[in-house]
PDB file of C-alpha atoms in Angstrom:
ATOM      1  CA  MET J1350     118.787 127.042  99.157  1.00 90.00           C
ATOM      2  CA  HIS J1351     116.242 125.042  96.922  1.00 96.00           C
ATOM      3  CA  THR J1352     116.458 126.145  93.058  1.00 97.00           C
ATOM      4  CA  ILE J1353     113.370 126.623  91.029  1.00 98.00           C
ATOM      5  CA  ALA J1354     113.599 127.075  87.253  1.00 98.00           C
ATOM      6  CA  ILE J1355     111.075 128.228  85.332  1.00 98.00           C
ATOM      7  CA  LEU J1356     110.581 127.487  81.919  1.00 98.00           C
ATOM      8  CA  ALA J1357     108.695 130.319  80.251  1.00 97.00           C
ATOM      9  CA  LEU J1358     107.594 129.021  76.582  1.00 96.00           C
ATOM     10  CA  ASP J1359     106.016 131.303  73.886  1.00 94.00           C
ATOM     11  CA  GLN J1360     102.620 132.805  74.490  1.00 95.00           C
ATOM     12  CA  VAL J1361     103.273 132.286  78.472  1.00 96.00           C
ATOM     13  CA  ILE J1362     100.019 132.867  80.367  1.00 95.00           C
ATOM     14  CA  PRO J1363     101.699 135.745  82.619  1.00 94.00           C
ATOM     15  CA  PHE J1364      99.390 134.741  85.586  1.00 94.00           C
ATOM     16  CA  ASP J1365     101.014 131.854  85.227  1.00 95.00           C
ATOM     17  CA  LEU J1366     104.065 132.596  85.224  1.00 96.00           C
ATOM     18  CA  SER J1367     103.776 135.308  87.621  1.00 94.00           C
ATOM     19  CA  THR J1368     102.842 132.922  90.671  1.00 94.00           C
ATOM     20  CA  PRO J1369     105.252 130.556  90.881  1.00 95.00           C
ATOM     21  CA  ILE J1370     107.900 133.373  90.981  1.00 96.00           C
ATOM     22  CA  GLU J1371     106.123 135.509  93.632  1.00 94.00           C
ATOM     23  CA  VAL J1372     104.336 132.458  95.737  1.00 94.00           C
ATOM     24  CA  PHE J1373     108.334 131.251  95.567  1.00 96.00           C
ATOM     25  CA  THR J1374     110.834 134.727  96.496  1.00 94.00           C
ATOM     26  CA  ARG J1375     108.588 135.276  99.069  1.00 92.00           C
ATOM     27  CA  THR J1376     109.053 132.765 101.332  1.00 94.00           C
ATOM     28  CA  ARG J1377     110.626 132.300 104.169  1.00 93.00           C
ATOM     29  CA  LEU J1378     112.113 130.224 106.434  1.00 93.00           C
ATOM     30  CA  PRO J1379     111.819 130.151 109.778  1.00 90.00           C
ATOM     31  CA  ASP J1380     115.296 131.765 110.667  1.00 92.00           C
ATOM     32  CA  GLY J1381     114.331 134.687 108.014  1.00 92.00           C
ATOM     33  CA  ARG J1382     116.531 132.450 105.742  1.00 94.00           C
ATOM     34  CA  PRO J1383     114.745 132.599 101.608  1.00 95.00           C
ATOM     35  CA  GLY J1384     113.065 129.043 101.192  1.00 95.00           C
ATOM     36  CA  TYR J1385     114.169 129.662  97.182  1.00 97.00           C
ATOM     37  CA  GLN J1386     115.830 130.895  94.491  1.00 97.00           C
ATOM     38  CA  ILE J1387     114.692 131.459  91.168  1.00 97.00           C
ATOM     39  CA  ARG J1388     115.515 130.907  87.407  1.00 97.00           C
ATOM     40  CA  VAL J1389     113.412 132.438  84.699  1.00 97.00           C
ATOM     41  CA  CYS J1390     114.329 130.312  81.065  1.00 97.00           C
ATOM     42  CA  ALA J1391     113.807 130.117  78.432  1.00 96.00           C
ATOM     43  CA  GLU J1392     114.828 128.626  74.780  1.00 95.00           C
ATOM     44  CA  ARG J1393     115.372 132.021  73.337  1.00 93.00           C
ATOM     45  CA  PRO J1394     116.123 135.326  74.991  1.00 91.00           C
ATOM     46  CA  GLU J1395     112.962 137.063  74.480  1.00 93.00           C
ATOM     47  CA  ILE J1396     109.573 135.367  75.068  1.00 93.00           C
ATOM     48  CA  ASP J1397     106.131 136.576  73.610  1.00 91.00           C
ATOM     49  CA  ALA J1398     103.699 137.245  76.347  1.00 91.00           C
ATOM     50  CA  GLY J1399     101.084 138.034  74.748  1.00 89.00           C
ATOM     51  CA  ALA J1400     100.674 141.228  76.296  1.00 89.00           C
ATOM     52  CA  PHE J1401     104.425 142.397  76.525  1.00 93.00           C
ATOM     53  CA  ALA J1402     107.960 140.086  75.711  1.00 93.00           C
ATOM     54  CA  LEU J1403     109.869 138.452  77.935  1.00 92.00           C
ATOM     55  CA  ARG J1404     113.403 138.992  77.946  1.00 94.00           C
ATOM     56  CA  ALA J1405     115.010 135.606  80.270  1.00 94.00           C
ATOM     57  CA  PRO J1406     117.935 136.026  81.634  1.00 95.00           C
ATOM     58  CA  TRP J1407     118.476 132.182  81.431  1.00 96.00           C
ATOM     59  CA  GLY J1408     118.452 129.949  78.783  1.00 96.00           C
ATOM     60  CA  LEU J1409     117.726 126.044  78.654  1.00 97.00           C
ATOM     61  CA  ASP J1410     121.217 125.624  80.550  1.00 95.00           C
ATOM     62  CA  GLY J1411     118.914 126.992  83.604  1.00 95.00           C
ATOM     63  CA  LEU J1412     117.190 123.478  83.491  1.00 97.00           C
ATOM     64  CA  SER J1413     120.333 121.715  84.660  1.00 94.00           C
ATOM     65  CA  GLY J1414     121.004 121.534  88.381  1.00 93.00           C
ATOM     66  CA  ALA J1415     117.229 122.449  89.470  1.00 96.00           C
ATOM     67  CA  ASP J1416     115.652 120.944  92.145  1.00 97.00           C
ATOM     68  CA  THR J1417     112.423 122.042  90.598  1.00 98.00           C
ATOM     69  CA  ILE J1418     110.902 123.079  87.301  1.00 98.00           C
ATOM     70  CA  ILE J1419     107.950 125.071  86.659  1.00 98.00           C
ATOM     71  CA  VAL J1420     106.149 124.607  83.222  1.00 98.00           C
ATOM     72  CA  PRO J1421     103.576 127.777  83.344  1.00 97.00           C
ATOM     73  CA  GLY J1422     100.727 126.890  80.733  1.00 96.00           C
ATOM     74  CA  THR J1423     100.718 129.055  77.469  1.00 95.00           C
ATOM     75  CA  ALA J1424      97.775 130.828  75.076  1.00 94.00           C
ATOM     76  CA  THR J1425      99.001 128.212  72.781  1.00 94.00           C
ATOM     77  CA  PRO J1426      98.417 125.014  74.256  1.00 93.00           C
ATOM     78  CA  SER J1427      98.755 122.003  71.185  1.00 89.00           C
ATOM     79  CA  ALA J1428     101.686 124.189  69.399  1.00 93.00           C
ATOM     80  CA  PRO J1429     103.845 121.520  69.168  1.00 94.00           C
ATOM     81  CA  LEU J1430     107.489 121.056  70.929  1.00 94.00           C
ATOM     82  CA  THR J1431     110.858 121.689  70.097  1.00 95.00           C
ATOM     83  CA  SER J1432     112.850 119.146  70.567  1.00 96.00           C
ATOM     84  CA  SER J1433     114.949 120.872  73.073  1.00 97.00           C
ATOM     85  CA  VAL J1434     112.809 121.395  74.918  1.00 97.00           C
ATOM     86  CA  CYS J1435     111.135 118.345  74.754  1.00 97.00           C
ATOM     87  CA  ASP J1436     115.042 116.904  75.649  1.00 97.00           C
ATOM     88  CA  ALA J1437     115.816 119.497  78.493  1.00 97.00           C
ATOM     89  CA  LEU J1438     112.562 118.234  80.415  1.00 97.00           C
ATOM     90  CA  ARG J1439     113.813 114.534  79.682  1.00 97.00           C
ATOM     91  CA  ALA J1440     116.750 114.613  81.042  1.00 97.00           C
ATOM     92  CA  ALA J1441     116.022 116.841  84.219  1.00 97.00           C
ATOM     93  CA  ALA J1442     113.204 114.155  84.473  1.00 97.00           C
ATOM     94  CA  GLU J1443     115.774 111.182  84.147  1.00 96.00           C
ATOM     95  CA  SER J1444     117.802 113.329  86.527  1.00 96.00           C
ATOM     96  CA  GLY J1445     115.462 112.922  89.245  1.00 96.00           C
ATOM     97  CA  THR J1446     114.290 116.646  88.862  1.00 97.00           C
ATOM     98  CA  ARG J1447     110.518 117.011  90.550  1.00 97.00           C
ATOM     99  CA  ILE J1448     108.645 119.463  87.263  1.00 98.00           C
ATOM    100  CA  ALA J1449     105.307 120.811  87.911  1.00 98.00           C
ATOM    101  CA  SER J1450     103.206 122.177  85.178  1.00 97.00           C
ATOM    102  CA  ILE J1451     100.235 124.971  86.072  1.00 97.00           C
ATOM    103  CA  CYS J1452      97.287 125.530  83.502  1.00 95.00           C
ATOM    104  CA  SER J1453      97.659 124.516  79.663  1.00 96.00           C
ATOM    105  CA  GLY J1454     101.420 123.953  81.065  1.00 97.00           C
ATOM    106  CA  ALA J1455     100.869 120.099  81.430  1.00 97.00           C
ATOM    107  CA  PHE J1456     100.166 119.728  77.622  1.00 97.00           C
ATOM    108  CA  PRO J1457     104.171 120.338  76.407  1.00 97.00           C
ATOM    109  CA  LEU J1458     104.343 118.637  79.752  1.00 97.00           C
ATOM    110  CA  ALA J1459     102.451 115.425  78.079  1.00 97.00           C
ATOM    111  CA  ALA J1460     104.690 116.431  75.294  1.00 97.00           C
ATOM    112  CA  THR J1461     107.517 114.993  76.828  1.00 97.00           C
ATOM    113  CA  GLY J1462     105.489 111.758  77.265  1.00 97.00           C
ATOM    114  CA  LEU J1463     106.225 111.828  80.882  1.00 97.00           C
ATOM    115  CA  LEU J1464     102.973 111.857  81.711  1.00 97.00           C
ATOM    116  CA  ASP J1465     101.855 108.500  79.802  1.00 96.00           C
ATOM    117  CA  GLY J1466     100.418 106.167  82.430  1.00 95.00           C
ATOM    118  CA  LEU J1467     100.039 108.411  84.707  1.00 94.00           C
ATOM    119  CA  ARG J1468      96.911 111.219  86.774  1.00 93.00           C
ATOM    120  CA  ALA J1469      97.430 114.687  85.636  1.00 95.00           C
ATOM    121  CA  THR J1470      95.440 117.479  85.557  1.00 93.00           C
ATOM    122  CA  THR J1471      94.851 121.095  83.479  1.00 93.00           C
ATOM    123  CA  HIS J1472      92.645 123.912  83.414  1.00 90.00           C
ATOM    124  CA  TRP J1473      88.514 122.458  82.734  1.00 85.00           C
ATOM    125  CA  ALA J1474      88.689 123.689  79.879  1.00 86.00           C
ATOM    126  CA  ALA J1475      91.033 122.025  78.099  1.00 91.00           C
ATOM    127  CA  ALA J1476      90.869 118.814  80.133  1.00 90.00           C
ATOM    128  CA  GLU J1477      89.083 117.275  76.841  1.00 89.00           C
ATOM    129  CA  LEU J1478      91.717 118.385  74.483  1.00 95.00           C
ATOM    130  CA  LEU J1479      94.302 117.258  76.467  1.00 95.00           C
ATOM    131  CA  ALA J1480      92.722 113.978  77.095  1.00 95.00           C
ATOM    132  CA  ALA J1481      92.676 113.943  72.937  1.00 95.00           C
ATOM    133  CA  THR J1482      95.746 114.799  72.139  1.00 95.00           C
ATOM    134  CA  HIS J1483      97.466 112.556  75.056  1.00 96.00           C
ATOM    135  CA  PRO J1484      95.400 109.933  75.076  1.00 95.00           C
ATOM    136  CA  ASP J1485      97.587 108.158  77.343  1.00 96.00           C
ATOM    137  CA  VAL J1486      97.485 111.033  79.972  1.00 96.00           C
ATOM    138  CA  ASP J1487      94.728 110.012  82.586  1.00 94.00           C
ATOM    139  CA  VAL J1488      92.947 113.646  82.893  1.00 93.00           C
ATOM    140  CA  ASP J1489      91.199 114.376  85.769  1.00 88.00           C
ATOM    141  CA  PRO J1490      89.219 118.087  85.225  1.00 83.00           C
ATOM    142  CA  ASP J1491      87.602 117.603  88.775  1.00 76.00           C
ATOM    143  CA  VAL J1492      90.834 118.374  90.616  1.00 81.00           C
ATOM    144  CA  LEU J1493      93.133 121.361  92.145  1.00 86.00           C
ATOM    145  CA  TYR J1494      95.986 119.509  91.309  1.00 90.00           C
ATOM    146  CA  VAL J1495      97.730 115.656  91.421  1.00 91.00           C
ATOM    147  CA  ASP J1496     100.587 115.205  93.039  1.00 91.00           C
ATOM    148  CA  ASN J1497     102.163 112.099  91.196  1.00 92.00           C
ATOM    149  CA  GLY J1498     105.458 112.618  93.247  1.00 90.00           C
ATOM    150  CA  GLN J1499     108.172 113.763  90.504  1.00 93.00           C
ATOM    151  CA  LEU J1500     105.234 114.985  88.630  1.00 96.00           C
ATOM    152  CA  LEU J1501     102.547 117.835  89.657  1.00 96.00           C
ATOM    153  CA  THR J1502      99.970 119.069  87.224  1.00 96.00           C
ATOM    154  CA  SER J1503      98.043 121.720  88.263  1.00 94.00           C
ATOM    155  CA  ALA J1504      94.121 123.274  87.116  1.00 90.00           C
ATOM    156  CA  GLY J1505      94.360 126.715  85.854  1.00 83.00           C
ATOM    157  CA  ALA J1506      94.681 130.108  87.863  1.00 76.00           C
ATOM    158  CA  ALA J1507      94.497 130.043  91.619  1.00 83.00           C
ATOM    159  CA  ALA J1508      94.793 126.211  91.497  1.00 89.00           C
ATOM    160  CA  GLY J1509      98.219 127.255  90.905  1.00 92.00           C
ATOM    161  CA  LEU J1510      99.193 129.027  93.769  1.00 91.00           C
ATOM    162  CA  ASP J1511      97.564 125.399  95.752  1.00 89.00           C
ATOM    163  CA  MET J1512      99.968 123.327  94.074  1.00 92.00           C
ATOM    164  CA  CYS J1513     102.931 125.772  94.672  1.00 94.00           C
ATOM    165  CA  LEU J1514     101.819 125.933  98.494  1.00 91.00           C
ATOM    166  CA  HIS J1515     101.922 122.125  98.646  1.00 89.00           C
ATOM    167  CA  MET J1516     104.976 122.162  97.405  1.00 94.00           C
ATOM    168  CA  ILE J1517     106.259 124.412 100.435  1.00 93.00           C
ATOM    169  CA  ARG J1518     105.045 122.724 102.770  1.00 87.00           C
ATOM    170  CA  HIS J1519     106.203 119.261 101.549  1.00 88.00           C
ATOM    171  CA  ASP J1520     109.962 121.182 100.897  1.00 93.00           C
ATOM    172  CA  TYR J1521     109.803 122.845 104.814  1.00 90.00           C
ATOM    173  CA  GLY J1522     106.815 122.112 106.490  1.00 85.00           C
ATOM    174  CA  SER J1523     103.152 122.760 107.639  1.00 78.00           C
ATOM    175  CA  ALA J1524     104.370 126.483 109.436  1.00 80.00           C
ATOM    176  CA  VAL J1525     106.443 127.917 106.841  1.00 87.00           C
ATOM    177  CA  ALA J1526     103.508 126.988 103.835  1.00 86.00           C
ATOM    178  CA  ALA J1527     101.136 128.804 106.509  1.00 80.00           C
ATOM    179  CA  ASP J1528     103.201 131.739 106.155  1.00 85.00           C
ATOM    180  CA  ALA J1529     103.859 131.614 102.390  1.00 87.00           C
ATOM    181  CA  ALA J1530      99.976 131.696 102.098  1.00 83.00           C
ATOM    182  CA  ARG J1531      98.983 134.530 104.157  1.00 80.00           C
ATOM    183  CA  LEU J1532     101.278 136.463 102.452  1.00 83.00           C
ATOM    184  CA  SER J1533      99.704 134.998  98.853  1.00 78.00           C
ATOM    185  CA  VAL J1534      96.841 136.289 100.476  1.00 69.00           C
ATOM    186  CA  MET J1535      94.965 132.848  99.991  1.00 66.00           C
ATOM    187  CA  PRO J1536      92.301 130.664 101.724  1.00 49.00           C
ATOM    188  CA  LEU J1537      93.593 128.616 104.504  1.00 40.00           C
ATOM    189  CA  GLU J1538      91.124 125.841 102.609  1.00 46.00           C
ATOM    190  CA  ARG J1539      89.822 125.194  99.478  1.00 53.00           C
ATOM    191  CA  GLU J1540      85.994 124.036  99.299  1.00 45.00           C
ATOM    192  CA  GLY J1541      85.633 121.568  95.866  1.00 42.00           C
ATOM    193  CA  GLY J1542      88.457 119.979  94.463  1.00 43.00           C
ATOM    194  CA  GLN J1543      91.854 118.026  95.780  1.00 36.00           C
ATOM    195  CA  ALA J1544      91.940 118.033  99.299  1.00 35.00           C
ATOM    196  CA  GLN J1545      94.463 119.787 100.373  1.00 34.00           C
ATOM    197  CA  PHE J1546      97.167 118.413 102.459  1.00 35.00           C
ATOM    198  CA  ILE J1547      98.260 122.139 103.856  1.00 34.00           C
ATOM    199  CA  VAL J1548      98.009 122.669 107.731  1.00 36.00           C
ATOM    200  CA  HIS J1549      97.420 125.831 109.714  1.00 35.00           C
ATOM    201  CA  ASP J1550      98.175 126.498 113.130  1.00 35.00           C
ATOM    202  CA  HIS J1551      94.879 128.653 113.221  1.00 39.00           C
ATOM    203  CA  PRO J1552      91.986 128.696 110.525  1.00 43.00           C
ATOM    204  CA  PRO J1553      91.222 132.037 109.464  1.00 45.00           C
ATOM    205  CA  THR J1554      89.369 134.378 111.531  1.00 46.00           C
ATOM    206  CA  PRO J1555      87.510 137.384 109.852  1.00 45.00           C
ATOM    207  CA  GLN J1556      89.623 139.990 112.197  1.00 48.00           C
ATOM    208  CA  GLY J1557      87.098 142.542 113.444  1.00 52.00           C
ATOM    209  CA  SER J1558      83.918 140.704 112.539  1.00 63.00           C
ATOM    210  CA  THR J1559      81.306 140.213 114.707  1.00 78.00           C
ATOM    211  CA  LEU J1560      82.518 136.420 114.427  1.00 84.00           C
ATOM    212  CA  GLU J1561      85.939 137.053 115.785  1.00 82.00           C
ATOM    213  CA  PRO J1562      85.460 136.934 119.418  1.00 87.00           C
ATOM    214  CA  LEU J1563      83.924 132.681 118.834  1.00 89.00           C
ATOM    215  CA  LEU J1564      86.547 132.158 116.191  1.00 86.00           C
ATOM    216  CA  THR J1565      88.837 132.827 118.416  1.00 85.00           C
ATOM    217  CA  TRP J1566      87.667 130.688 121.215  1.00 90.00           C
ATOM    218  CA  LEU J1567      87.103 127.706 119.279  1.00 89.00           C
ATOM    219  CA  GLN J1568      90.297 127.538 118.166  1.00 83.00           C
ATOM    220  CA  ASP J1569      91.631 126.685 121.962  1.00 87.00           C
ATOM    221  CA  ASN J1570      87.741 124.747 122.635  1.00 91.00           C
ATOM    222  CA  LEU J1571      88.292 122.181 120.405  1.00 91.00           C
ATOM    223  CA  GLY J1572      88.571 119.292 121.770  1.00 91.00           C
ATOM    224  CA  ARG J1573      85.061 119.806 123.334  1.00 91.00           C
ATOM    225  CA  ASP J1574      82.112 118.580 122.619  1.00 90.00           C
ATOM    226  CA  LEU J1575      80.412 120.952 120.347  1.00 90.00           C
ATOM    227  CA  THR J1576      76.882 121.381 119.305  1.00 91.00           C
ATOM    228  CA  LEU J1577      75.515 124.149 117.056  1.00 92.00           C
ATOM    229  CA  ALA J1578      73.039 125.480 120.066  1.00 93.00           C
ATOM    230  CA  ASP J1579      76.398 125.820 121.740  1.00 92.00           C
ATOM    231  CA  LEU J1580      78.037 128.132 119.633  1.00 92.00           C
ATOM    232  CA  ALA J1581      74.658 130.136 119.267  1.00 92.00           C
ATOM    233  CA  ALA J1582      74.971 130.537 122.850  1.00 93.00           C
ATOM    234  CA  ARG J1583      78.933 131.046 123.175  1.00 92.00           C
ATOM    235  CA  ALA J1584      77.904 134.426 120.227  1.00 90.00           C
ATOM    236  CA  GLY J1585      75.022 135.135 122.337  1.00 91.00           C
ATOM    237  CA  PHE J1586      72.624 134.668 118.813  1.00 92.00           C
ATOM    238  CA  SER J1587      70.055 131.999 118.060  1.00 93.00           C
ATOM    239  CA  THR J1588      71.208 129.224 115.769  1.00 92.00           C
ATOM    240  CA  ARG J1589      69.579 130.610 112.811  1.00 92.00           C
ATOM    241  CA  THR J1590      71.285 134.012 113.138  1.00 92.00           C
ATOM    242  CA  LEU J1591      75.267 132.573 113.699  1.00 91.00           C
ATOM    243  CA  ILE J1592      74.059 130.360 110.149  1.00 92.00           C
ATOM    244  CA  ARG J1593      73.401 133.362 108.783  1.00 89.00           C
ATOM    245  CA  ARG J1594      76.385 135.389 109.818  1.00 87.00           C
ATOM    246  CA  PHE J1595      78.800 132.324 109.211  1.00 85.00           C
ATOM    247  CA  SER J1596      77.341 132.138 106.013  1.00 83.00           C
ATOM    248  CA  GLU J1597      78.464 135.956 105.616  1.00 80.00           C
ATOM    249  CA  GLN J1598      81.362 135.965 107.389  1.00 78.00           C
ATOM    250  CA  THR J1599      83.256 132.713 106.334  1.00 75.00           C
ATOM    251  CA  GLY J1600      81.364 131.439 103.440  1.00 73.00           C
ATOM    252  CA  THR J1601      80.100 127.902 105.550  1.00 81.00           C
ATOM    253  CA  THR J1602      78.816 126.549 108.397  1.00 88.00           C
ATOM    254  CA  PRO J1603      79.294 127.103 111.725  1.00 90.00           C
ATOM    255  CA  LEU J1604      79.533 123.023 112.029  1.00 89.00           C
ATOM    256  CA  GLN J1605      81.727 122.892 108.616  1.00 87.00           C
ATOM    257  CA  TRP J1606      84.016 125.192 110.052  1.00 87.00           C
ATOM    258  CA  LEU J1607      84.745 123.329 113.186  1.00 90.00           C
ATOM    259  CA  HIS J1608      84.866 120.367 111.607  1.00 89.00           C
ATOM    260  CA  ARG J1609      87.740 121.800 109.516  1.00 86.00           C
ATOM    261  CA  ALA J1610      89.717 123.090 112.146  1.00 88.00           C
ATOM    262  CA  ARG J1611      89.632 119.907 114.034  1.00 92.00           C
ATOM    263  CA  ILE J1612      90.696 118.576 111.064  1.00 90.00           C
ATOM    264  CA  ARG J1613      93.454 120.929 110.757  1.00 85.00           C
ATOM    265  CA  GLN J1614      94.358 121.100 114.225  1.00 89.00           C
ATOM    266  CA  ALA J1615      94.490 116.893 113.900  1.00 92.00           C
ATOM    267  CA  GLN J1616      97.023 116.632 111.126  1.00 88.00           C
ATOM    268  CA  HIS J1617      99.616 119.426 113.149  1.00 86.00           C
ATOM    269  CA  LEU J1618      99.479 116.622 116.133  1.00 91.00           C
ATOM    270  CA  LEU J1619     100.154 113.875 113.930  1.00 90.00           C
ATOM    271  CA  GLU J1620     103.294 115.680 112.409  1.00 85.00           C
ATOM    272  CA  THR J1621     104.383 116.722 115.314  1.00 87.00           C
ATOM    273  CA  THR J1622     103.746 114.191 118.084  1.00 91.00           C
ATOM    274  CA  HIS J1623     104.006 110.155 118.452  1.00 92.00           C
ATOM    275  CA  HIS J1624     100.457 110.397 120.036  1.00 94.00           C
ATOM    276  CA  SER J1625      98.055 107.521 118.710  1.00 95.00           C
ATOM    277  CA  VAL J1626      95.509 108.359 116.373  1.00 95.00           C
ATOM    278  CA  GLU J1627      93.113 107.007 119.112  1.00 95.00           C
ATOM    279  CA  ARG J1628      94.415 110.159 120.969  1.00 95.00           C
ATOM    280  CA  ILE J1629      94.320 112.718 118.719  1.00 95.00           C
ATOM    281  CA  ALA J1630      91.085 111.875 117.972  1.00 95.00           C
ATOM    282  CA  ALA J1631      89.652 112.658 121.723  1.00 94.00           C
ATOM    283  CA  GLN J1632      91.759 115.716 121.502  1.00 94.00           C
ATOM    284  CA  VAL J1633      90.605 118.072 118.835  1.00 94.00           C
ATOM    285  CA  GLY J1634      86.887 116.535 119.615  1.00 94.00           C
ATOM    286  CA  PHE J1635      86.087 113.622 117.824  1.00 92.00           C
ATOM    287  CA  GLY J1636      83.554 111.648 119.656  1.00 86.00           C
ATOM    288  CA  SER J1637      84.754 107.811 118.453  1.00 91.00           C
ATOM    289  CA  PRO J1638      88.631 106.853 116.835  1.00 93.00           C
ATOM    290  CA  THR J1639      86.474 105.827 113.915  1.00 94.00           C
ATOM    291  CA  ALA J1640      83.868 109.289 113.361  1.00 93.00           C
ATOM    292  CA  PHE J1641      87.907 110.882 113.123  1.00 94.00           C
ATOM    293  CA  ARG J1642      89.099 108.673 110.773  1.00 93.00           C
ATOM    294  CA  ASP J1643      86.043 108.618 108.430  1.00 93.00           C
ATOM    295  CA  ARG J1644      85.886 112.834 108.819  1.00 91.00           C
ATOM    296  CA  PHE J1645      89.874 112.980 108.330  1.00 90.00           C
ATOM    297  CA  LYS J1646      89.926 110.804 104.931  1.00 86.00           C
ATOM    298  CA  ARG J1647      86.809 112.800 103.551  1.00 83.00           C
ATOM    299  CA  THR J1648      88.886 115.658 104.056  1.00 82.00           C
ATOM    300  CA  THR J1649      92.262 114.845 103.043  1.00 80.00           C
ATOM    301  CA  GLY J1650      91.694 112.228 100.985  1.00 77.00           C
ATOM    302  CA  VAL J1651      94.125 109.441 102.506  1.00 81.00           C
ATOM    303  CA  SER J1652      93.696 108.306 106.270  1.00 88.00           C
ATOM    304  CA  PRO J1653      95.411 109.688 109.689  1.00 91.00           C
ATOM    305  CA  HIS J1654      98.213 106.198 109.002  1.00 89.00           C
ATOM    306  CA  THR J1655      98.819 107.380 105.699  1.00 85.00           C
ATOM    307  CA  TYR J1656      99.159 111.239 106.516  1.00 83.00           C
ATOM    308  CA  ARG J1657     102.015 110.462 109.066  1.00 85.00           C
ATOM    309  CA  ARG J1658     104.191 108.677 107.007  1.00 80.00           C
ATOM    310  CA  THR J1659     104.245 111.260 104.246  1.00 70.00           C
ATOM    311  CA  PHE J1660     104.030 114.385 106.598  1.00 68.00           C
ATOM    312  CA  SER J1661     106.133 113.613 109.808  1.00 64.00           C
TER     313      SER J1661
END
């Protein structure tokens, strides 16, 4: 079982602390076993969490032997890092432990020097301060999270969820990550920011909505050559009404929804089959392999071949 140690520093942000606890403790493997065990660790037995005090069951020794350490954000990101915390994080990094930060948790992680020379992110409101305080860190304020392999950083609030789901997907695959996303009541894809590497067997369907029959049909017909007029005719709407209903019920346009659904299916096929990129392009409804490669890279940030090497 994968062990995750969550490091609670003084003035820890409760939302950032609870995000990985909730996401990882609810993660179940296909056979029903839990995927993770959680340790909440702190330098002292009692930590100031703003509105309340937190009693952590583990000290800094709980970081030792963990597979992953997560550093939640704090309300005082510029507070100096104690030598014991700094030494514990550096020792964990030297042993190969994966270390991730949520929101302003990038500040204490950067204070260890572990992010020097690497791309990293934090809450957009704190990005300038992080860049000024740690000039050796390449701060990118426009992404949801950055995965450097052993070291990950995420932006604020819900971006921590995105990063946790990304790690689950890396650890246990797309099906387990999809279940975790549903339990977290997370959107199955996020507009803007860093492209998501979470694969879901089916795109989101608003249950009970007027679009549900159409979206269910589309899930089974992604390989067909479909136009906006085809979708409108299938739904029994005018094209104008269809566009309006999609905007109201899915937050996107019909063709954007279709493109993302096709890319999700392509991700699944790249992971689970040895089909050629050309065959997958045809299977998911792209007219040419070139158009598929372009759309796939725009959506995920990597080529189909790179994606397969990473996640198959």
